XYZ file of C-alpha atoms in Angstrom:
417
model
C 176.461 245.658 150.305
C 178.971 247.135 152.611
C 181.574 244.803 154.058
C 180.495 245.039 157.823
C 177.207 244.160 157.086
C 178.591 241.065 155.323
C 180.486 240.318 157.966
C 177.176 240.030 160.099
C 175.355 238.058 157.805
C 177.819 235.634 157.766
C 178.244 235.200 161.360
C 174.529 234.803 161.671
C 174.488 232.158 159.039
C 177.239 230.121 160.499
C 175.455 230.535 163.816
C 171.937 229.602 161.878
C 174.025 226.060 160.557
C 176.350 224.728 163.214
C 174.993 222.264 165.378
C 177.213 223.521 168.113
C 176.375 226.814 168.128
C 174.974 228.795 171.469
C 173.662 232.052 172.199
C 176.763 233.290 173.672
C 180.674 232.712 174.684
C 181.267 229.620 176.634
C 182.507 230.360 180.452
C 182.777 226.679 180.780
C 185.300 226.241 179.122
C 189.275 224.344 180.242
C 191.980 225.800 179.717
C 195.850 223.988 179.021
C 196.564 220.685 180.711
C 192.564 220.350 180.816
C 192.260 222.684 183.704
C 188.676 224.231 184.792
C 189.420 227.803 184.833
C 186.213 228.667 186.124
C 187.497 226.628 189.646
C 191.304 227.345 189.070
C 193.621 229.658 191.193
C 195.855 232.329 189.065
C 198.642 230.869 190.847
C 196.817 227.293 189.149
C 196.405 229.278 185.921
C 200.166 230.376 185.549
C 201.718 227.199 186.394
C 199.192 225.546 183.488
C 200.204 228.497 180.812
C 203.965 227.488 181.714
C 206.049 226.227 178.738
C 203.352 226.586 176.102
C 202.683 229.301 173.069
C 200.180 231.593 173.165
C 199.217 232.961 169.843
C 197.645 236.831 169.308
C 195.696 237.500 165.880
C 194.943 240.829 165.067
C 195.852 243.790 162.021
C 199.075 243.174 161.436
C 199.595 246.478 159.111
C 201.376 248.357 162.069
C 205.054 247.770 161.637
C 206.456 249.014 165.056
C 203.406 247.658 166.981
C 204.364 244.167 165.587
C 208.365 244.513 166.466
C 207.002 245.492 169.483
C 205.188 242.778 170.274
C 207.438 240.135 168.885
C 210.361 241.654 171.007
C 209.149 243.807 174.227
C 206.157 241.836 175.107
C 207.317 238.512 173.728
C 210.945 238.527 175.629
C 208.441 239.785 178.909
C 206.174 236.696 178.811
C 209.222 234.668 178.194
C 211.103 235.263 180.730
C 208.749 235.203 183.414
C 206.476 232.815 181.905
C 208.212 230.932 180.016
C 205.003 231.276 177.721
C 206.168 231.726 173.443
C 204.393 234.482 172.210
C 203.305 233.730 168.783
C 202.177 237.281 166.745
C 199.245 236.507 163.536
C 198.838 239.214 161.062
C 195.036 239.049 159.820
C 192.080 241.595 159.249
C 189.634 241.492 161.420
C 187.158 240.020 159.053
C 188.655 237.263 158.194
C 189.841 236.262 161.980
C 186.136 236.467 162.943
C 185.231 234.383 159.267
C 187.536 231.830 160.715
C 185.977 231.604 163.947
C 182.650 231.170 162.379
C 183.510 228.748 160.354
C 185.646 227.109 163.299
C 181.867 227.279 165.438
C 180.266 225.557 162.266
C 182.261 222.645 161.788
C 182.044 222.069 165.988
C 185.895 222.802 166.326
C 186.453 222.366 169.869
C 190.196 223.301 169.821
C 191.103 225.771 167.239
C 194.182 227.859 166.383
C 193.388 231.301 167.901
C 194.212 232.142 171.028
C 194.210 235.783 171.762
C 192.010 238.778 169.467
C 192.874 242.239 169.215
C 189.140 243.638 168.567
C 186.820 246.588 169.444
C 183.502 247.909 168.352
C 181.355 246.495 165.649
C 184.025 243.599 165.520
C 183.390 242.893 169.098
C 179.304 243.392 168.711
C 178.971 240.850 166.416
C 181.797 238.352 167.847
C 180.236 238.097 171.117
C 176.888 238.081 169.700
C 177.591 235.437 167.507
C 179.241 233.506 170.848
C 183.031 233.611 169.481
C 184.409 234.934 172.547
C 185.219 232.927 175.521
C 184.427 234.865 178.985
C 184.152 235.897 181.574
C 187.609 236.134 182.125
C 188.653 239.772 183.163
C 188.000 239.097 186.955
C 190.704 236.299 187.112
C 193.332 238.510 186.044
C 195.138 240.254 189.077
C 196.516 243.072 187.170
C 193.104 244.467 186.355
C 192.249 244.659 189.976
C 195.945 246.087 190.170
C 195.706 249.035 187.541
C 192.390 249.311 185.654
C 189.616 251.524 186.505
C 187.084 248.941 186.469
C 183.994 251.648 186.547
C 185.346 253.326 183.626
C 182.393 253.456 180.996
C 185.022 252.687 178.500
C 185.862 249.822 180.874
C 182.288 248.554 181.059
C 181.126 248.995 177.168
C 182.472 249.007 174.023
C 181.222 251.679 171.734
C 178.234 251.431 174.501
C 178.425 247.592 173.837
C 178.476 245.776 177.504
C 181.766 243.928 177.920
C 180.934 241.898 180.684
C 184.351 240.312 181.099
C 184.704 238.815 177.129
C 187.571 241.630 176.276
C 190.220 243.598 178.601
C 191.677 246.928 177.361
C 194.810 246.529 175.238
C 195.332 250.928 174.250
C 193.363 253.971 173.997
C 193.179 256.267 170.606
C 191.560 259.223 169.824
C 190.677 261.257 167.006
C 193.206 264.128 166.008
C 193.860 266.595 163.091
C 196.818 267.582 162.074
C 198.336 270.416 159.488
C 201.501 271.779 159.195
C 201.839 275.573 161.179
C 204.121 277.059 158.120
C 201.793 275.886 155.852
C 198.493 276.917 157.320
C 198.851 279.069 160.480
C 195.369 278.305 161.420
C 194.061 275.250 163.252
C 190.424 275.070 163.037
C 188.794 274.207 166.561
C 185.334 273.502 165.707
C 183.560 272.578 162.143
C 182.298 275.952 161.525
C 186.205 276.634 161.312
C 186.778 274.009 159.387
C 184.267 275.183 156.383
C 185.872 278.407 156.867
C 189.573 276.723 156.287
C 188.258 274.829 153.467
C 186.758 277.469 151.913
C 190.175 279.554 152.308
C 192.187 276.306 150.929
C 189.275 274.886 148.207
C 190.591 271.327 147.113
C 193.261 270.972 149.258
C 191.141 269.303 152.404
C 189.294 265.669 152.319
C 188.816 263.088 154.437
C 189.145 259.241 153.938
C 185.671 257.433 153.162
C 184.032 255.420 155.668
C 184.055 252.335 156.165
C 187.689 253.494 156.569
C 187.995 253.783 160.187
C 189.410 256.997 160.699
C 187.283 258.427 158.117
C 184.221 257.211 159.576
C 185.210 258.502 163.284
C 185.369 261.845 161.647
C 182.527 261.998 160.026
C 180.503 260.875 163.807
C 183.038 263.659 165.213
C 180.837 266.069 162.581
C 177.631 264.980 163.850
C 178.870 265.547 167.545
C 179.842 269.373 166.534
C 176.850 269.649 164.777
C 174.094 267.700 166.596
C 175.333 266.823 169.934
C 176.422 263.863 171.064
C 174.104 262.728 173.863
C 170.987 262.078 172.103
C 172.886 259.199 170.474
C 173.585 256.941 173.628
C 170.854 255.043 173.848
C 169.376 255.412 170.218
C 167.692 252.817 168.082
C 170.187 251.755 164.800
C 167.075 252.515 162.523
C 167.897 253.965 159.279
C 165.126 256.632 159.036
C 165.590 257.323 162.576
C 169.062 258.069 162.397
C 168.959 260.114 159.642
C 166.232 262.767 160.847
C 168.610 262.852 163.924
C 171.457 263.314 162.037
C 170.401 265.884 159.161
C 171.940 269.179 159.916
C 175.436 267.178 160.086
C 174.418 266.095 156.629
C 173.789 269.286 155.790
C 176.995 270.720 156.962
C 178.965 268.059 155.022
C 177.117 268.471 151.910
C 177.782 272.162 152.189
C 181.205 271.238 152.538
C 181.916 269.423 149.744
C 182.622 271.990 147.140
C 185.646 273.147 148.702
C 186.992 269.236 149.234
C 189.742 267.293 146.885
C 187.702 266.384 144.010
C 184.783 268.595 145.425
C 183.344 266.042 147.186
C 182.645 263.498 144.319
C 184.958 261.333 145.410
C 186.982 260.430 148.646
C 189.930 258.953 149.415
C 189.776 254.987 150.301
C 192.120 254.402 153.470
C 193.320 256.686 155.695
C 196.920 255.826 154.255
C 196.179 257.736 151.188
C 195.236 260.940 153.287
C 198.138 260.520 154.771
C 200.267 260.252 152.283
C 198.066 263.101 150.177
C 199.438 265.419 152.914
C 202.855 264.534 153.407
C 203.271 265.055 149.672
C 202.017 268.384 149.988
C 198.412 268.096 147.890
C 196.471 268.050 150.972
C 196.850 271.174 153.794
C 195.349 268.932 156.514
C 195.401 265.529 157.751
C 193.809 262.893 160.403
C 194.900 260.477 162.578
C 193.066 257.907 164.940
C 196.380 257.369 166.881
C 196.774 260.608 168.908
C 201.109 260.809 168.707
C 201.104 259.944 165.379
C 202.466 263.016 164.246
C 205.780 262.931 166.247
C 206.146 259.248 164.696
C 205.649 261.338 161.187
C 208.380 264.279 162.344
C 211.127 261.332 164.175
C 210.700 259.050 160.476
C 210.928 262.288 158.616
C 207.506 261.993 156.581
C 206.728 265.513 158.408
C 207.948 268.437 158.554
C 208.865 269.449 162.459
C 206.125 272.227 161.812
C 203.601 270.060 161.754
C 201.169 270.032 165.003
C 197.943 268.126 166.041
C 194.630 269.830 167.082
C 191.175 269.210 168.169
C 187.996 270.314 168.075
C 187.158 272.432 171.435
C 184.041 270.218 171.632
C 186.382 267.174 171.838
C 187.202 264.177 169.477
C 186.074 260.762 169.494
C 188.095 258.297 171.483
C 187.745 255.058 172.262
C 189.551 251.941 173.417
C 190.544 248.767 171.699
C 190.961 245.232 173.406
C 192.098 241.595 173.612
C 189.888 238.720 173.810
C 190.303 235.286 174.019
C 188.402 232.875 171.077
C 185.849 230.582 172.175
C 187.686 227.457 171.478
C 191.086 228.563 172.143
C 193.622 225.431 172.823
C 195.095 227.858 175.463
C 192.675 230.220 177.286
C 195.366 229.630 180.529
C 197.949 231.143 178.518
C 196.069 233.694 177.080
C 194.667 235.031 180.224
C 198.259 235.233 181.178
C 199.625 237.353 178.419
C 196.350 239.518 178.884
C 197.010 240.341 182.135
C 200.986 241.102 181.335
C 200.078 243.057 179.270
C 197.786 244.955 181.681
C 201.211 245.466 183.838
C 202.370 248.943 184.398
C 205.865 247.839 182.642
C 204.559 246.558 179.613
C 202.016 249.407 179.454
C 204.604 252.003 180.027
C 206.560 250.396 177.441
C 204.030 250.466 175.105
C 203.520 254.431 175.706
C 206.992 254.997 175.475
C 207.538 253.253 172.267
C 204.188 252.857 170.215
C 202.974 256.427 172.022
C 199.696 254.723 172.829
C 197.065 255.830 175.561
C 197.835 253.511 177.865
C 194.477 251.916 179.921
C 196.368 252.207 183.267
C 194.713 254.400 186.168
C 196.911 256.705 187.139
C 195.758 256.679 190.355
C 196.325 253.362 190.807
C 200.031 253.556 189.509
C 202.930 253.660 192.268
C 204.712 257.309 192.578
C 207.494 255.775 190.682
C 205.299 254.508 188.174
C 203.815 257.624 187.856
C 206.764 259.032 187.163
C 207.776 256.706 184.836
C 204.475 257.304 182.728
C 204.898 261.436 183.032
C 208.436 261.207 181.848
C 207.751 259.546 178.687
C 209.310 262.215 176.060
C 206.102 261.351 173.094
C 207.775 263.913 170.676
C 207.199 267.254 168.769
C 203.928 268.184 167.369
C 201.477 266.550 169.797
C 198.645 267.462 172.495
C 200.010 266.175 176.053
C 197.694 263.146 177.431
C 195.886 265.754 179.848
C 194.969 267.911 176.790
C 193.941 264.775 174.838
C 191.587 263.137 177.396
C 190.146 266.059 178.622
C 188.920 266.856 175.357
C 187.732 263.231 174.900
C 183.971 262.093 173.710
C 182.665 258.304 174.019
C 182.074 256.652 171.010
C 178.661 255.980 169.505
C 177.185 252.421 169.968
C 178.253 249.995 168.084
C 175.104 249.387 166.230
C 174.724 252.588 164.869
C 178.204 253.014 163.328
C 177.179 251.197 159.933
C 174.104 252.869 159.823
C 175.449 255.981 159.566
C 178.660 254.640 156.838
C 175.387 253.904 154.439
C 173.718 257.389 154.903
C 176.737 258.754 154.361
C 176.718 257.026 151.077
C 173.154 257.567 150.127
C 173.293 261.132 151.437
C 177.123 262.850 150.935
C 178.772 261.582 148.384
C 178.630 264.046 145.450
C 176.107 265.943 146.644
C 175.524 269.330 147.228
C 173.240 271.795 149.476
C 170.770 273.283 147.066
């Protein structure tokens, strides 16, 4: 049994057991000092979150992101907060495992504070009532510089947020191959069979659940079957195959001229990575749009390399910070949220992590503006314009593992007849 479905099972079960439990996040909750947030000024919510420490769980495999945090944001919250930014490292899984255990035993005050979380994650947290909210219309800066009728504003992977999560960074899907290698830079997945075929072996993709790996294999079944039709679709196994077939089709045609042929796939997007910077792979993929002028400034890639898309568009999507449903400080966690959300801290994190930032340019200053346009984000990449112009919204959430076990059932080692 996949680990995501696991994951949902669990939740459910914890929710089944604990006494405590509720159908959703509490917006009842207090925050520090005992203070009703629900009645509270910000200006009542700052001076609460004052001299206490926040603490942010969330995938702690991204080296610069944490340094980042732990200096740039940290030393920001600090000094105008006085607020001590405390960074967890933890999977996903087992931060959402804790909460549900947390909710079980009727933990009123736990050690969580602030999530970093999207998608499926967020589907079943929220669900599952391990989210405290609303809380995105108490922060001023989200008023300030978020388009709040943004659809990736308003749903995550085309689940409703309804105030439980604020956008943290946006990604996208990119490829990426090295011009001196391979001149050619396939722009659509009939091009992409064609460059396989012309480089047999030397192409592959990471296998979902991997993240990346399973945004590119949806980013197939947008090429090949539109993406529309799967907006609003029920996450029923037989229906999603019929719908999806012909992208089946196309991958199972495909996988002859793969690493391995197709029998196998890489486990983590790491190993792609490395597979290509090593030279046995022509081609590689990246969730994180810039990631390729990281690769060229740490020199893992050659300054040849470049990034591409599909002229259909790539996936993109957004991820977020929550707040835990029995966070000890939802004051100061609402207040590193919405520092965050400043254009400073957002500019710095585009400057130094080259993430999408979530701010609205049109509701940036001309200076900020500036700011944001002057950002030098390296060789090898598409500029933001080219990026979210050629940007598709995600599938809903509920459909994602779905597809990860026909995938499985139907790709793996198999072969068009």
């Amino acid at each position: 049994m996949r680990v995501k479905r696991m994951l949902t099972l669990l939740l459910a079960l914890a929710m089944a057991l604990s006494l405590a439990a509720c159908g959703g996040g509490s917006g009842e909750g207090t925050g520090s000092a005992g203070l009703d947030l629900e009645a509270a000024s910000w200006e009542e919510v700052v001076e609460a979150a004052r001299g206490t420490t926040v603490t942010f769980y969330g995938w702690g495999g991204d080296e610069n992101r944490n340094n980042w945090l732990n200096s740039a944001v940290a030393d920001y919250v600090s000094e105008r907060y006085d607020i001590t930014l405390e960074v967890v490292g933890m999977n996903i899984e087992d931060i959402l495992a804790k909460l549900a255990g947390e909710k079980e035993a009727g933990t009123e005050a736990g050690s969580i504070d602030m999530i970093w979380i999207n998608g499926e994650n967020f589907y079943s947290a929220k669900e599952n009532g391990l989210l405290y909210g609303p809380f995105t219309d108490k922060l001023p800066n989200v008023e300030a510089y978020i388009d709040t009728e943004d659809p990736e504003t308003l749903n995550d992977f085309s689940m409703p947020i309804e105030g439980y999560e604020a956008p943290y960074a946006k990604a996208q899907l990119v490829l990426y191959n090295d011009s001196a290698v391979t001149p050619e830079a396939p722009a659509s997945a009939q091009a992409l069979l064609d460059y396989c075929r012309q480089y047999p072996g030397r192409v592959t993709y990471p296998a979902p659940p991997d993240f990346t790996g399973s945004a590119f294999v949806r980013n197939i079944i947008y090429e090949v079957c539109g993406w529309e039709q799967f907006q609003d679709m029920e996450a029923d196994y037989d229906t999603v195959k019929a719908a999806i077939e012909p992208a089946l089709e196309y991958l199972r045609e495909l996988n002859p001229y793969l690493w391995n042929e197709g029998r196998t796939f890489p486990d983590t997007s790491t190993t792609v990575d490395s597979m290509f910077a090593d030279g046995e792979l022509v081609m590689s993929m990246s969730y994180a749009p810039f990631t390729v002028a990281t690769g060229i400034d740490q020199g893992l890639l050659s300054d040849t390399t470049r990034t591409f898309v599909f002229d259909n568009g790539t996936i993109g999507n957004t991820n977020y910070m929550a707040i835990a449903f029995n966070s000890p400080n939802k004051a100061g966690a609402m207040v590193v949220i919405d520092a965050i959300l400043s254009a400073e801290v957002q500019l710095s994190q585009y400057e130094t992590l080259r993430e999408l930032p979530v701010v609205d340019a049109d509701k940036l200053s001309q200076e900020e503006r500036a700011a944001f346009d002057a950002v030098d984000l390296g060789q090898g990449v598409l500029t933001q314009a080219e990026l979210l112009s050629h940007r598709l919204p995600e599938m809903p959430a509920d459909l994602v593992p779905v597809i990860e076990e026909i995938w499985l059932d139907e790709v793996v080692g198999q072969y068009n007849d």
